[in-house]
């Protein structure tokens, strides 16, 4: 009996060793198969899934609350920052969108983030008021410049007209003076040509009357002192008149 026990034990050990080796081989193959299985599954899953894209709408000039609502309805997440002064955003309706990324019309993956630059409505109103004031000041300055230019032109035109009128008046006066002088010269020339040459006057002969009767008969009485024919002998009263009776 003892002689048969040893070979039986050896065969049992050999059988157990063979079973273990077979198990290890099977386990290794199974592990390799299990290790390769997830890679194939992940690849299939990645291929089967496609990323959905959405067209980004413009939200510039909208208030932040309305812009956020529209973008979130399209499946985007929204991130907003004060791009002007870096203030904290509390009440979204008090902020206006001034920039966006991605821009209007761009394709973006659904679920991606749209970045918005916003500005406080008080700052927007202040900037608008300042711009309107600057525009009004510019218009006023342009109007003032135009009025000044018009006034200067009117003054220049008036000065030119006055100068022209003065020059015309001077020319007219010079023409009148020249015409008057010419007429005077012509009249003088004609008078000189037409005036007859008069013979020198001859001194009248001295009359003599023997008495007043002779003077009266000659029609010369009465005779005055200095007159031809006067004689003191005929002037009895010596009053300078002879033969007055």
PDB file of C-alpha atoms in Angstrom:
ATOM      1  CA  UNK A   1       0.000   0.000   0.000  1.00  0.00           C
ATOM      2  CA  UNK A   2       2.791   2.392   0.793  1.00  0.00           C
ATOM      3  CA  UNK A   3       4.461   1.738  -2.506  1.00  0.00           C
ATOM      4  CA  UNK A   4       1.335   2.889  -4.436  1.00  0.00           C
ATOM      5  CA  UNK A   5       0.807   6.155  -2.347  1.00  0.00           C
ATOM      6  CA  UNK A   6       3.834   8.079  -3.581  1.00  0.00           C
ATOM      7  CA  UNK A   7       3.122   7.842  -7.330  1.00  0.00           C
ATOM      8  CA  UNK A   8      -0.526   8.851  -6.735  1.00  0.00           C
ATOM      9  CA  UNK A   9       0.506  11.953  -4.818  1.00  0.00           C
ATOM     10  CA  UNK A  10       2.888  12.940  -7.600  1.00  0.00           C
ATOM     11  CA  UNK A  11       0.244  12.574 -10.221  1.00  0.00           C
ATOM     12  CA  UNK A  12      -2.138  14.754  -8.140  1.00  0.00           C
ATOM     13  CA  UNK A  13       0.464  17.470  -7.814  1.00  0.00           C
ATOM     14  CA  UNK A  14       1.172  17.335 -11.528  1.00  0.00           C
ATOM     15  CA  UNK A  15      -2.562  17.621 -12.248  1.00  0.00           C
ATOM     16  CA  UNK A  16      -2.918  20.612  -9.919  1.00  0.00           C
ATOM     17  CA  UNK A  17       0.065  22.305 -11.555  1.00  0.00           C
ATOM     18  CA  UNK A  18      -1.443  21.749 -14.989  1.00  0.00           C
ATOM     19  CA  UNK A  19      -4.776  23.171 -13.834  1.00  0.00           C
ATOM     20  CA  UNK A  20      -3.095  26.233 -12.368  1.00  0.00           C
ATOM     21  CA  UNK A  21      -1.057  26.841 -15.524  1.00  0.00           C
ATOM     22  CA  UNK A  22      -4.140  26.486 -17.668  1.00  0.00           C
ATOM     23  CA  UNK A  23      -5.972  28.919 -15.419  1.00  0.00           C
ATOM     24  CA  UNK A  24      -3.188  31.457 -15.609  1.00  0.00           C
ATOM     25  CA  UNK A  25      -3.145  31.221 -19.400  1.00  0.00           C
ATOM     26  CA  UNK A  26      -6.878  31.653 -19.576  1.00  0.00           C
ATOM     27  CA  UNK A  27      -6.740  34.544 -17.130  1.00  0.00           C
ATOM     28  CA  UNK A  28      -4.062  36.315 -19.183  1.00  0.00           C
ATOM     29  CA  UNK A  29      -6.034  36.001 -22.386  1.00  0.00           C
ATOM     30  CA  UNK A  30      -9.175  37.161 -20.651  1.00  0.00           C
ATOM     31  CA  UNK A  31      -7.364  40.159 -19.166  1.00  0.00           C
ATOM     32  CA  UNK A  32      -5.962  41.130 -22.509  1.00  0.00           C
ATOM     33  CA  UNK A  33      -9.382  40.878 -24.046  1.00  0.00           C
ATOM     34  CA  UNK A  34     -10.877  42.864 -21.167  1.00  0.00           C
ATOM     35  CA  UNK A  35      -8.167  45.520 -21.508  1.00  0.00           C
ATOM     36  CA  UNK A  36      -8.786  46.010 -25.214  1.00  0.00           C
ATOM     37  CA  UNK A  37     -12.549  46.072 -24.859  1.00  0.00           C
ATOM     38  CA  UNK A  38     -12.909  49.658 -23.325  1.00  0.00           C
ATOM     39  CA  UNK A  39     -10.789  51.261 -26.084  1.00  0.00           C
ATOM     40  CA  UNK A  40     -13.027  49.978 -28.816  1.00  0.00           C
ATOM     41  CA  UNK A  41     -16.110  51.041 -26.882  1.00  0.00           C
ATOM     42  CA  UNK A  42     -14.773  54.586 -26.261  1.00  0.00           C
ATOM     43  CA  UNK A  43     -13.874  55.002 -29.923  1.00  0.00           C
ATOM     44  CA  UNK A  44     -17.289  53.896 -31.005  1.00  0.00           C
ATOM     45  CA  UNK A  45     -18.891  56.242 -28.512  1.00  0.00           C
ATOM     46  CA  UNK A  46     -16.739  59.225 -29.679  1.00  0.00           C
ATOM     47  CA  UNK A  47     -17.577  58.511 -33.300  1.00  0.00           C
ATOM     48  CA  UNK A  48     -21.252  58.172 -32.548  1.00  0.00           C
ATOM     49  CA  UNK A  49     -21.439  61.484 -30.689  1.00  0.00           C
ATOM     50  CA  UNK A  50     -21.374  64.738 -32.843  1.00  0.00           C
ATOM     51  CA  UNK A  51     -20.922  68.265 -31.435  1.00  0.00           C
ATOM     52  CA  UNK A  52     -23.957  70.503 -32.087  1.00  0.00           C
ATOM     53  CA  UNK A  53     -23.134  74.087 -33.218  1.00  0.00           C
ATOM     54  CA  UNK A  54     -25.383  77.104 -32.988  1.00  0.00           C
ATOM     55  CA  UNK A  55     -25.286  80.512 -34.724  1.00  0.00           C
ATOM     56  CA  UNK A  56     -24.471  83.267 -32.246  1.00  0.00           C
ATOM     57  CA  UNK A  57     -26.962  86.126 -32.357  1.00  0.00           C
ATOM     58  CA  UNK A  58     -25.982  89.750 -31.784  1.00  0.00           C
ATOM     59  CA  UNK A  59     -26.829  91.089 -28.353  1.00  0.00           C
ATOM     60  CA  UNK A  60     -24.820  94.316 -28.511  1.00  0.00           C
ATOM     61  CA  UNK A  61     -26.795  97.339 -27.178  1.00  0.00           C
ATOM     62  CA  UNK A  62     -29.186  95.077 -25.269  1.00  0.00           C
ATOM     63  CA  UNK A  63     -29.314  95.165 -21.503  1.00  0.00           C
ATOM     64  CA  UNK A  64     -27.391  92.332 -19.914  1.00  0.00           C
ATOM     65  CA  UNK A  65     -30.475  90.564 -18.551  1.00  0.00           C
ATOM     66  CA  UNK A  66     -32.085  90.363 -22.021  1.00  0.00           C
ATOM     67  CA  UNK A  67     -28.830  89.389 -23.711  1.00  0.00           C
ATOM     68  CA  UNK A  68     -28.175  86.630 -21.174  1.00  0.00           C
ATOM     69  CA  UNK A  69     -31.708  85.303 -21.566  1.00  0.00           C
ATOM     70  CA  UNK A  70     -31.449  85.112 -25.380  1.00  0.00           C
ATOM     71  CA  UNK A  71     -28.049  83.427 -25.384  1.00  0.00           C
ATOM     72  CA  UNK A  72     -28.964  80.903 -22.716  1.00  0.00           C
ATOM     73  CA  UNK A  73     -32.057  79.932 -24.697  1.00  0.00           C
ATOM     74  CA  UNK A  74     -29.705  79.035 -27.555  1.00  0.00           C
ATOM     75  CA  UNK A  75     -27.759  76.773 -25.217  1.00  0.00           C
ATOM     76  CA  UNK A  76     -24.782  79.031 -24.441  1.00  0.00           C
ATOM     77  CA  UNK A  77     -23.375  80.005 -21.108  1.00  0.00           C
ATOM     78  CA  UNK A  78     -22.739  83.719 -20.575  1.00  0.00           C
ATOM     79  CA  UNK A  79     -19.843  85.479 -18.900  1.00  0.00           C
ATOM     80  CA  UNK A  80     -20.059  89.291 -18.540  1.00  0.00           C
ATOM     81  CA  UNK A  81     -17.489  91.804 -17.284  1.00  0.00           C
ATOM     82  CA  UNK A  82     -17.436  95.592 -16.978  1.00  0.00           C
ATOM     83  CA  UNK A  83     -15.007  96.401 -19.776  1.00  0.00           C
ATOM     84  CA  UNK A  84     -15.054 100.144 -19.016  1.00  0.00           C
ATOM     85  CA  UNK A  85     -14.356 100.496 -15.295  1.00  0.00           C
ATOM     86  CA  UNK A  86     -14.192  96.958 -13.946  1.00  0.00           C
ATOM     87  CA  UNK A  87     -17.173  97.404 -11.609  1.00  0.00           C
ATOM     88  CA  UNK A  88     -19.043  94.483 -10.063  1.00  0.00           C
ATOM     89  CA  UNK A  89     -22.228  93.523 -11.872  1.00  0.00           C
ATOM     90  CA  UNK A  90     -25.185  93.201  -9.524  1.00  0.00           C
ATOM     91  CA  UNK A  91     -28.415  94.256 -11.245  1.00  0.00           C
ATOM     92  CA  UNK A  92     -28.092  92.970 -14.807  1.00  0.00           C
ATOM     93  CA  UNK A  93     -30.805  95.270 -16.136  1.00  0.00           C
ATOM     94  CA  UNK A  94     -28.573  98.248 -15.238  1.00  0.00           C
ATOM     95  CA  UNK A  95     -25.893  97.180 -17.719  1.00  0.00           C
ATOM     96  CA  UNK A  96     -25.681  97.448 -21.507  1.00  0.00           C
ATOM     97  CA  UNK A  97     -23.758  95.068 -23.755  1.00  0.00           C
ATOM     98  CA  UNK A  98     -21.084  96.893 -25.782  1.00  0.00           C
ATOM     99  CA  UNK A  99     -19.121  93.906 -27.156  1.00  0.00           C
ATOM    100  CA  UNK A 100     -19.426  90.138 -27.552  1.00  0.00           C
ATOM    101  CA  UNK A 101     -17.173  87.188 -28.388  1.00  0.00           C
ATOM    102  CA  UNK A 102     -17.973  85.210 -30.526  1.00  0.00           C
ATOM    103  CA  UNK A 103     -19.426  87.955 -32.697  1.00  0.00           C
ATOM    104  CA  UNK A 104     -22.754  88.010 -34.469  1.00  0.00           C
ATOM    105  CA  UNK A 105     -23.172  85.273 -37.079  1.00  0.00           C
ATOM    106  CA  UNK A 106     -20.343  83.080 -35.801  1.00  0.00           C
ATOM    107  CA  UNK A 107     -20.806  79.325 -35.285  1.00  0.00           C
ATOM    108  CA  UNK A 108     -20.168  78.159 -31.730  1.00  0.00           C
ATOM    109  CA  UNK A 109     -20.616  74.828 -29.947  1.00  0.00           C
ATOM    110  CA  UNK A 110     -23.752  74.515 -27.946  1.00  0.00           C
ATOM    111  CA  UNK A 111     -22.844  74.804 -24.298  1.00  0.00           C
ATOM    112  CA  UNK A 112     -19.790  76.991 -24.975  1.00  0.00           C
ATOM    113  CA  UNK A 113     -19.313  80.363 -23.315  1.00  0.00           C
ATOM    114  CA  UNK A 114     -20.122  83.710 -24.903  1.00  0.00           C
ATOM    115  CA  UNK A 115     -18.071  86.540 -23.375  1.00  0.00           C
ATOM    116  CA  UNK A 116     -19.808  89.892 -23.085  1.00  0.00           C
ATOM    117  CA  UNK A 117     -18.326  93.326 -22.402  1.00  0.00           C
ATOM    118  CA  UNK A 118     -20.815  95.571 -20.624  1.00  0.00           C
ATOM    119  CA  UNK A 119     -21.059  99.152 -19.438  1.00  0.00           C
ATOM    120  CA  UNK A 120     -23.210 100.674 -16.696  1.00  0.00           C
ATOM    121  CA  UNK A 121     -26.267 102.520 -18.016  1.00  0.00           C
ATOM    122  CA  UNK A 122     -25.359 105.598 -15.953  1.00  0.00           C
ATOM    123  CA  UNK A 123     -22.004 105.735 -17.734  1.00  0.00           C
ATOM    124  CA  UNK A 124     -23.741 105.209 -21.077  1.00  0.00           C
ATOM    125  CA  UNK A 125     -26.152 108.071 -20.333  1.00  0.00           C
ATOM    126  CA  UNK A 126     -23.307 110.341 -19.207  1.00  0.00           C
ATOM    127  CA  UNK A 127     -21.306 109.587 -22.345  1.00  0.00           C
ATOM    128  CA  UNK A 128     -24.355 110.177 -24.519  1.00  0.00           C
ATOM    129  CA  UNK A 129     -25.054 113.519 -22.796  1.00  0.00           C
ATOM    130  CA  UNK A 130     -21.410 114.530 -23.215  1.00  0.00           C
ATOM    131  CA  UNK A 131     -21.469 113.550 -26.885  1.00  0.00           C
ATOM    132  CA  UNK A 132     -24.699 115.498 -27.465  1.00  0.00           C
ATOM    133  CA  UNK A 133     -23.251 118.519 -25.653  1.00  0.00           C
ATOM    134  CA  UNK A 134     -20.088 118.332 -27.738  1.00  0.00           C
ATOM    135  CA  UNK A 135     -22.144 118.026 -30.929  1.00  0.00           C
ATOM    136  CA  UNK A 136     -24.295 121.015 -29.931  1.00  0.00           C
ATOM    137  CA  UNK A 137     -21.188 123.045 -29.119  1.00  0.00           C
ATOM    138  CA  UNK A 138     -19.715 122.122 -32.489  1.00  0.00           C
ATOM    139  CA  UNK A 139     -22.897 123.179 -34.286  1.00  0.00           C
ATOM    140  CA  UNK A 140     -22.984 126.457 -32.327  1.00  0.00           C
ATOM    141  CA  UNK A 141     -19.335 127.124 -33.142  1.00  0.00           C
ATOM    142  CA  UNK A 142     -19.933 126.405 -36.823  1.00  0.00           C
ATOM    143  CA  UNK A 143     -22.977 128.705 -36.834  1.00  0.00           C
ATOM    144  CA  UNK A 144     -21.008 131.455 -35.080  1.00  0.00           C
ATOM    145  CA  UNK A 145     -18.162 131.074 -37.559  1.00  0.00           C
ATOM    146  CA  UNK A 146     -20.629 131.215 -40.458  1.00  0.00           C
ATOM    147  CA  UNK A 147     -22.305 134.326 -39.006  1.00  0.00           C
ATOM    148  CA  UNK A 148     -18.929 135.992 -38.495  1.00  0.00           C
ATOM    149  CA  UNK A 149     -17.877 135.141 -42.040  1.00  0.00           C
ATOM    150  CA  UNK A 150     -21.178 136.506 -43.374  1.00  0.00           C
ATOM    151  CA  UNK A 151     -20.768 139.721 -41.351  1.00  0.00           C
ATOM    152  CA  UNK A 152     -17.198 140.165 -42.553  1.00  0.00           C
ATOM    153  CA  UNK A 153     -18.286 139.577 -46.142  1.00  0.00           C
ATOM    154  CA  UNK A 154     -21.139 142.067 -45.783  1.00  0.00           C
ATOM    155  CA  UNK A 155     -18.746 144.652 -44.312  1.00  0.00           C
ATOM    156  CA  UNK A 156     -16.251 144.031 -47.100  1.00  0.00           C
ATOM    157  CA  UNK A 157     -18.986 144.290 -49.735  1.00  0.00           C
ATOM    158  CA  UNK A 158     -20.250 147.562 -48.190  1.00  0.00           C
ATOM    159  CA  UNK A 159     -16.738 148.997 -48.047  1.00  0.00           C
ATOM    160  CA  UNK A 160     -16.183 148.035 -51.677  1.00  0.00           C
ATOM    161  CA  UNK A 161     -19.545 149.536 -52.666  1.00  0.00           C
ATOM    162  CA  UNK A 162     -18.803 152.766 -50.751  1.00  0.00           C
ATOM    163  CA  UNK A 163     -15.381 152.976 -52.354  1.00  0.00           C
ATOM    164  CA  UNK A 164     -16.855 152.404 -55.791  1.00  0.00           C
ATOM    165  CA  UNK A 165     -19.561 155.025 -55.146  1.00  0.00           C
ATOM    166  CA  UNK A 166     -16.960 157.554 -53.956  1.00  0.00           C
ATOM    167  CA  UNK A 167     -14.800 156.861 -56.976  1.00  0.00           C
ATOM    168  CA  UNK A 168     -17.805 157.276 -59.284  1.00  0.00           C
ATOM    169  CA  UNK A 169     -18.826 160.508 -57.573  1.00  0.00           C
ATOM    170  CA  UNK A 170     -15.287 161.853 -57.909  1.00  0.00           C
ATOM    171  CA  UNK A 171     -15.177 160.821 -61.550  1.00  0.00           C
ATOM    172  CA  UNK A 172     -18.570 162.433 -62.211  1.00  0.00           C
ATOM    173  CA  UNK A 173     -17.481 165.660 -60.503  1.00  0.00           C
ATOM    174  CA  UNK A 174     -14.229 165.669 -62.444  1.00  0.00           C
ATOM    175  CA  UNK A 175     -16.220 165.157 -65.645  1.00  0.00           C
ATOM    176  CA  UNK A 176     -18.549 168.031 -64.743  1.00  0.00           C
ATOM    177  CA  UNK A 177     -15.627 170.294 -63.891  1.00  0.00           C
ATOM    178  CA  UNK A 178     -13.907 169.379 -67.121  1.00  0.00           C
ATOM    179  CA  UNK A 179     -17.086 170.011 -69.107  1.00  0.00           C
ATOM    180  CA  UNK A 180     -17.639 173.364 -67.382  1.00  0.00           C
ATOM    181  CA  UNK A 181     -14.046 174.412 -68.029  1.00  0.00           C
ATOM    182  CA  UNK A 182     -14.282 173.316 -71.626  1.00  0.00           C
ATOM    183  CA  UNK A 183     -17.518 175.267 -72.066  1.00  0.00           C
ATOM    184  CA  UNK A 184     -15.983 178.340 -70.459  1.00  0.00           C
ATOM    185  CA  UNK A 185     -12.884 178.066 -72.612  1.00  0.00           C
ATOM    186  CA  UNK A 186     -15.018 177.636 -75.711  1.00  0.00           C
ATOM    187  CA  UNK A 187     -17.201 180.612 -74.811  1.00  0.00           C
ATOM    188  CA  UNK A 188     -14.150 182.737 -74.142  1.00  0.00           C
ATOM    189  CA  UNK A 189     -12.623 181.697 -77.440  1.00  0.00           C
ATOM    190  CA  UNK A 190     -15.796 182.459 -79.343  1.00  0.00           C
ATOM    191  CA  UNK A 191     -16.159 185.841 -77.632  1.00  0.00           C
ATOM    192  CA  UNK A 192     -12.599 186.713 -78.507  1.00  0.00           C
ATOM    193  CA  UNK A 193     -13.122 185.699 -82.134  1.00  0.00           C
ATOM    194  CA  UNK A 194     -16.523 187.331 -82.579  1.00  0.00           C
ATOM    195  CA  UNK A 195     -15.891 190.652 -80.728  1.00  0.00           C
ATOM    196  CA  UNK A 196     -15.400 193.480 -83.278  1.00  0.00           C
ATOM    197  CA  UNK A 197     -12.284 195.444 -83.127  1.00  0.00           C
ATOM    198  CA  UNK A 198     -13.312 198.879 -81.907  1.00  0.00           C
ATOM    199  CA  UNK A 199     -11.465 201.956 -82.989  1.00  0.00           C
ATOM    200  CA  UNK A 200     -10.069 203.976 -80.152  1.00  0.00           C
ATOM    201  CA  UNK A 201     -12.561 206.489 -78.958  1.00  0.00           C
ATOM    202  CA  UNK A 202     -11.812 209.975 -80.033  1.00  0.00           C
ATOM    203  CA  UNK A 203     -11.996 212.711 -77.497  1.00  0.00           C
ATOM    204  CA  UNK A 204     -15.029 214.840 -78.137  1.00  0.00           C
ATOM    205  CA  UNK A 205     -14.373 218.418 -79.322  1.00  0.00           C
ATOM    206  CA  UNK A 206     -14.755 221.056 -76.652  1.00  0.00           C
ATOM    207  CA  UNK A 207     -17.988 223.022 -77.146  1.00  0.00           C
ATOM    208  CA  UNK A 208     -18.162 226.754 -76.651  1.00  0.00           C
ATOM    209  CA  UNK A 209     -21.210 228.846 -76.075  1.00  0.00           C
ATOM    210  CA  UNK A 210     -21.061 232.557 -76.084  1.00  0.00           C
ATOM    211  CA  UNK A 211     -24.075 232.826 -73.866  1.00  0.00           C
ATOM    212  CA  UNK A 212     -26.863 230.759 -72.411  1.00  0.00           C
ATOM    213  CA  UNK A 213     -29.081 231.507 -75.382  1.00  0.00           C
ATOM    214  CA  UNK A 214     -26.568 229.846 -77.670  1.00  0.00           C
ATOM    215  CA  UNK A 215     -26.350 226.847 -75.291  1.00  0.00           C
ATOM    216  CA  UNK A 216     -30.123 226.551 -75.152  1.00  0.00           C
ATOM    217  CA  UNK A 217     -30.365 226.817 -78.911  1.00  0.00           C
ATOM    218  CA  UNK A 218     -27.800 224.003 -79.188  1.00  0.00           C
ATOM    219  CA  UNK A 219     -29.862 221.925 -76.742  1.00  0.00           C
ATOM    220  CA  UNK A 220     -26.981 221.679 -74.322  1.00  0.00           C
ATOM    221  CA  UNK A 221     -28.443 223.689 -71.422  1.00  0.00           C
ATOM    222  CA  UNK A 222     -28.198 223.289 -68.574  1.00  0.00           C
ATOM    223  CA  UNK A 223     -24.420 222.844 -68.459  1.00  0.00           C
ATOM    224  CA  UNK A 224     -22.672 221.237 -65.493  1.00  0.00           C
ATOM    225  CA  UNK A 225     -19.213 221.937 -64.256  1.00  0.00           C
ATOM    226  CA  UNK A 226     -16.770 219.634 -66.050  1.00  0.00           C
ATOM    227  CA  UNK A 227     -19.098 219.193 -68.987  1.00  0.00           C
ATOM    228  CA  UNK A 228     -17.991 220.415 -72.403  1.00  0.00           C
ATOM    229  CA  UNK A 229     -19.244 223.973 -73.016  1.00  0.00           C
ATOM    230  CA  UNK A 230     -19.540 224.778 -69.308  1.00  0.00           C
ATOM    231  CA  UNK A 231     -18.080 228.116 -68.372  1.00  0.00           C
ATOM    232  CA  UNK A 232     -18.066 229.917 -65.068  1.00  0.00           C
ATOM    233  CA  UNK A 233     -19.096 233.021 -66.962  1.00  0.00           C
ATOM    234  CA  UNK A 234     -22.348 231.272 -67.746  1.00  0.00           C
ATOM    235  CA  UNK A 235     -22.770 230.119 -64.139  1.00  0.00           C
ATOM    236  CA  UNK A 236     -23.812 233.348 -62.513  1.00  0.00           C
ATOM    237  CA  UNK A 237     -24.635 231.942 -59.073  1.00  0.00           C
ATOM    238  CA  UNK A 238     -21.558 229.713 -59.067  1.00  0.00           C
ATOM    239  CA  UNK A 239     -23.489 226.565 -58.066  1.00  0.00           C
ATOM    240  CA  UNK A 240     -21.808 224.467 -60.773  1.00  0.00           C
ATOM    241  CA  UNK A 241     -24.794 224.541 -63.081  1.00  0.00           C
ATOM    242  CA  UNK A 242     -24.842 227.072 -65.932  1.00  0.00           C
ATOM    243  CA  UNK A 243     -27.811 228.159 -67.928  1.00  0.00           C
ATOM    244  CA  UNK A 244     -30.252 226.326 -65.675  1.00  0.00           C
ATOM    245  CA  UNK A 245     -33.037 228.792 -66.472  1.00  0.00           C
TER     246      UNK A 245
END
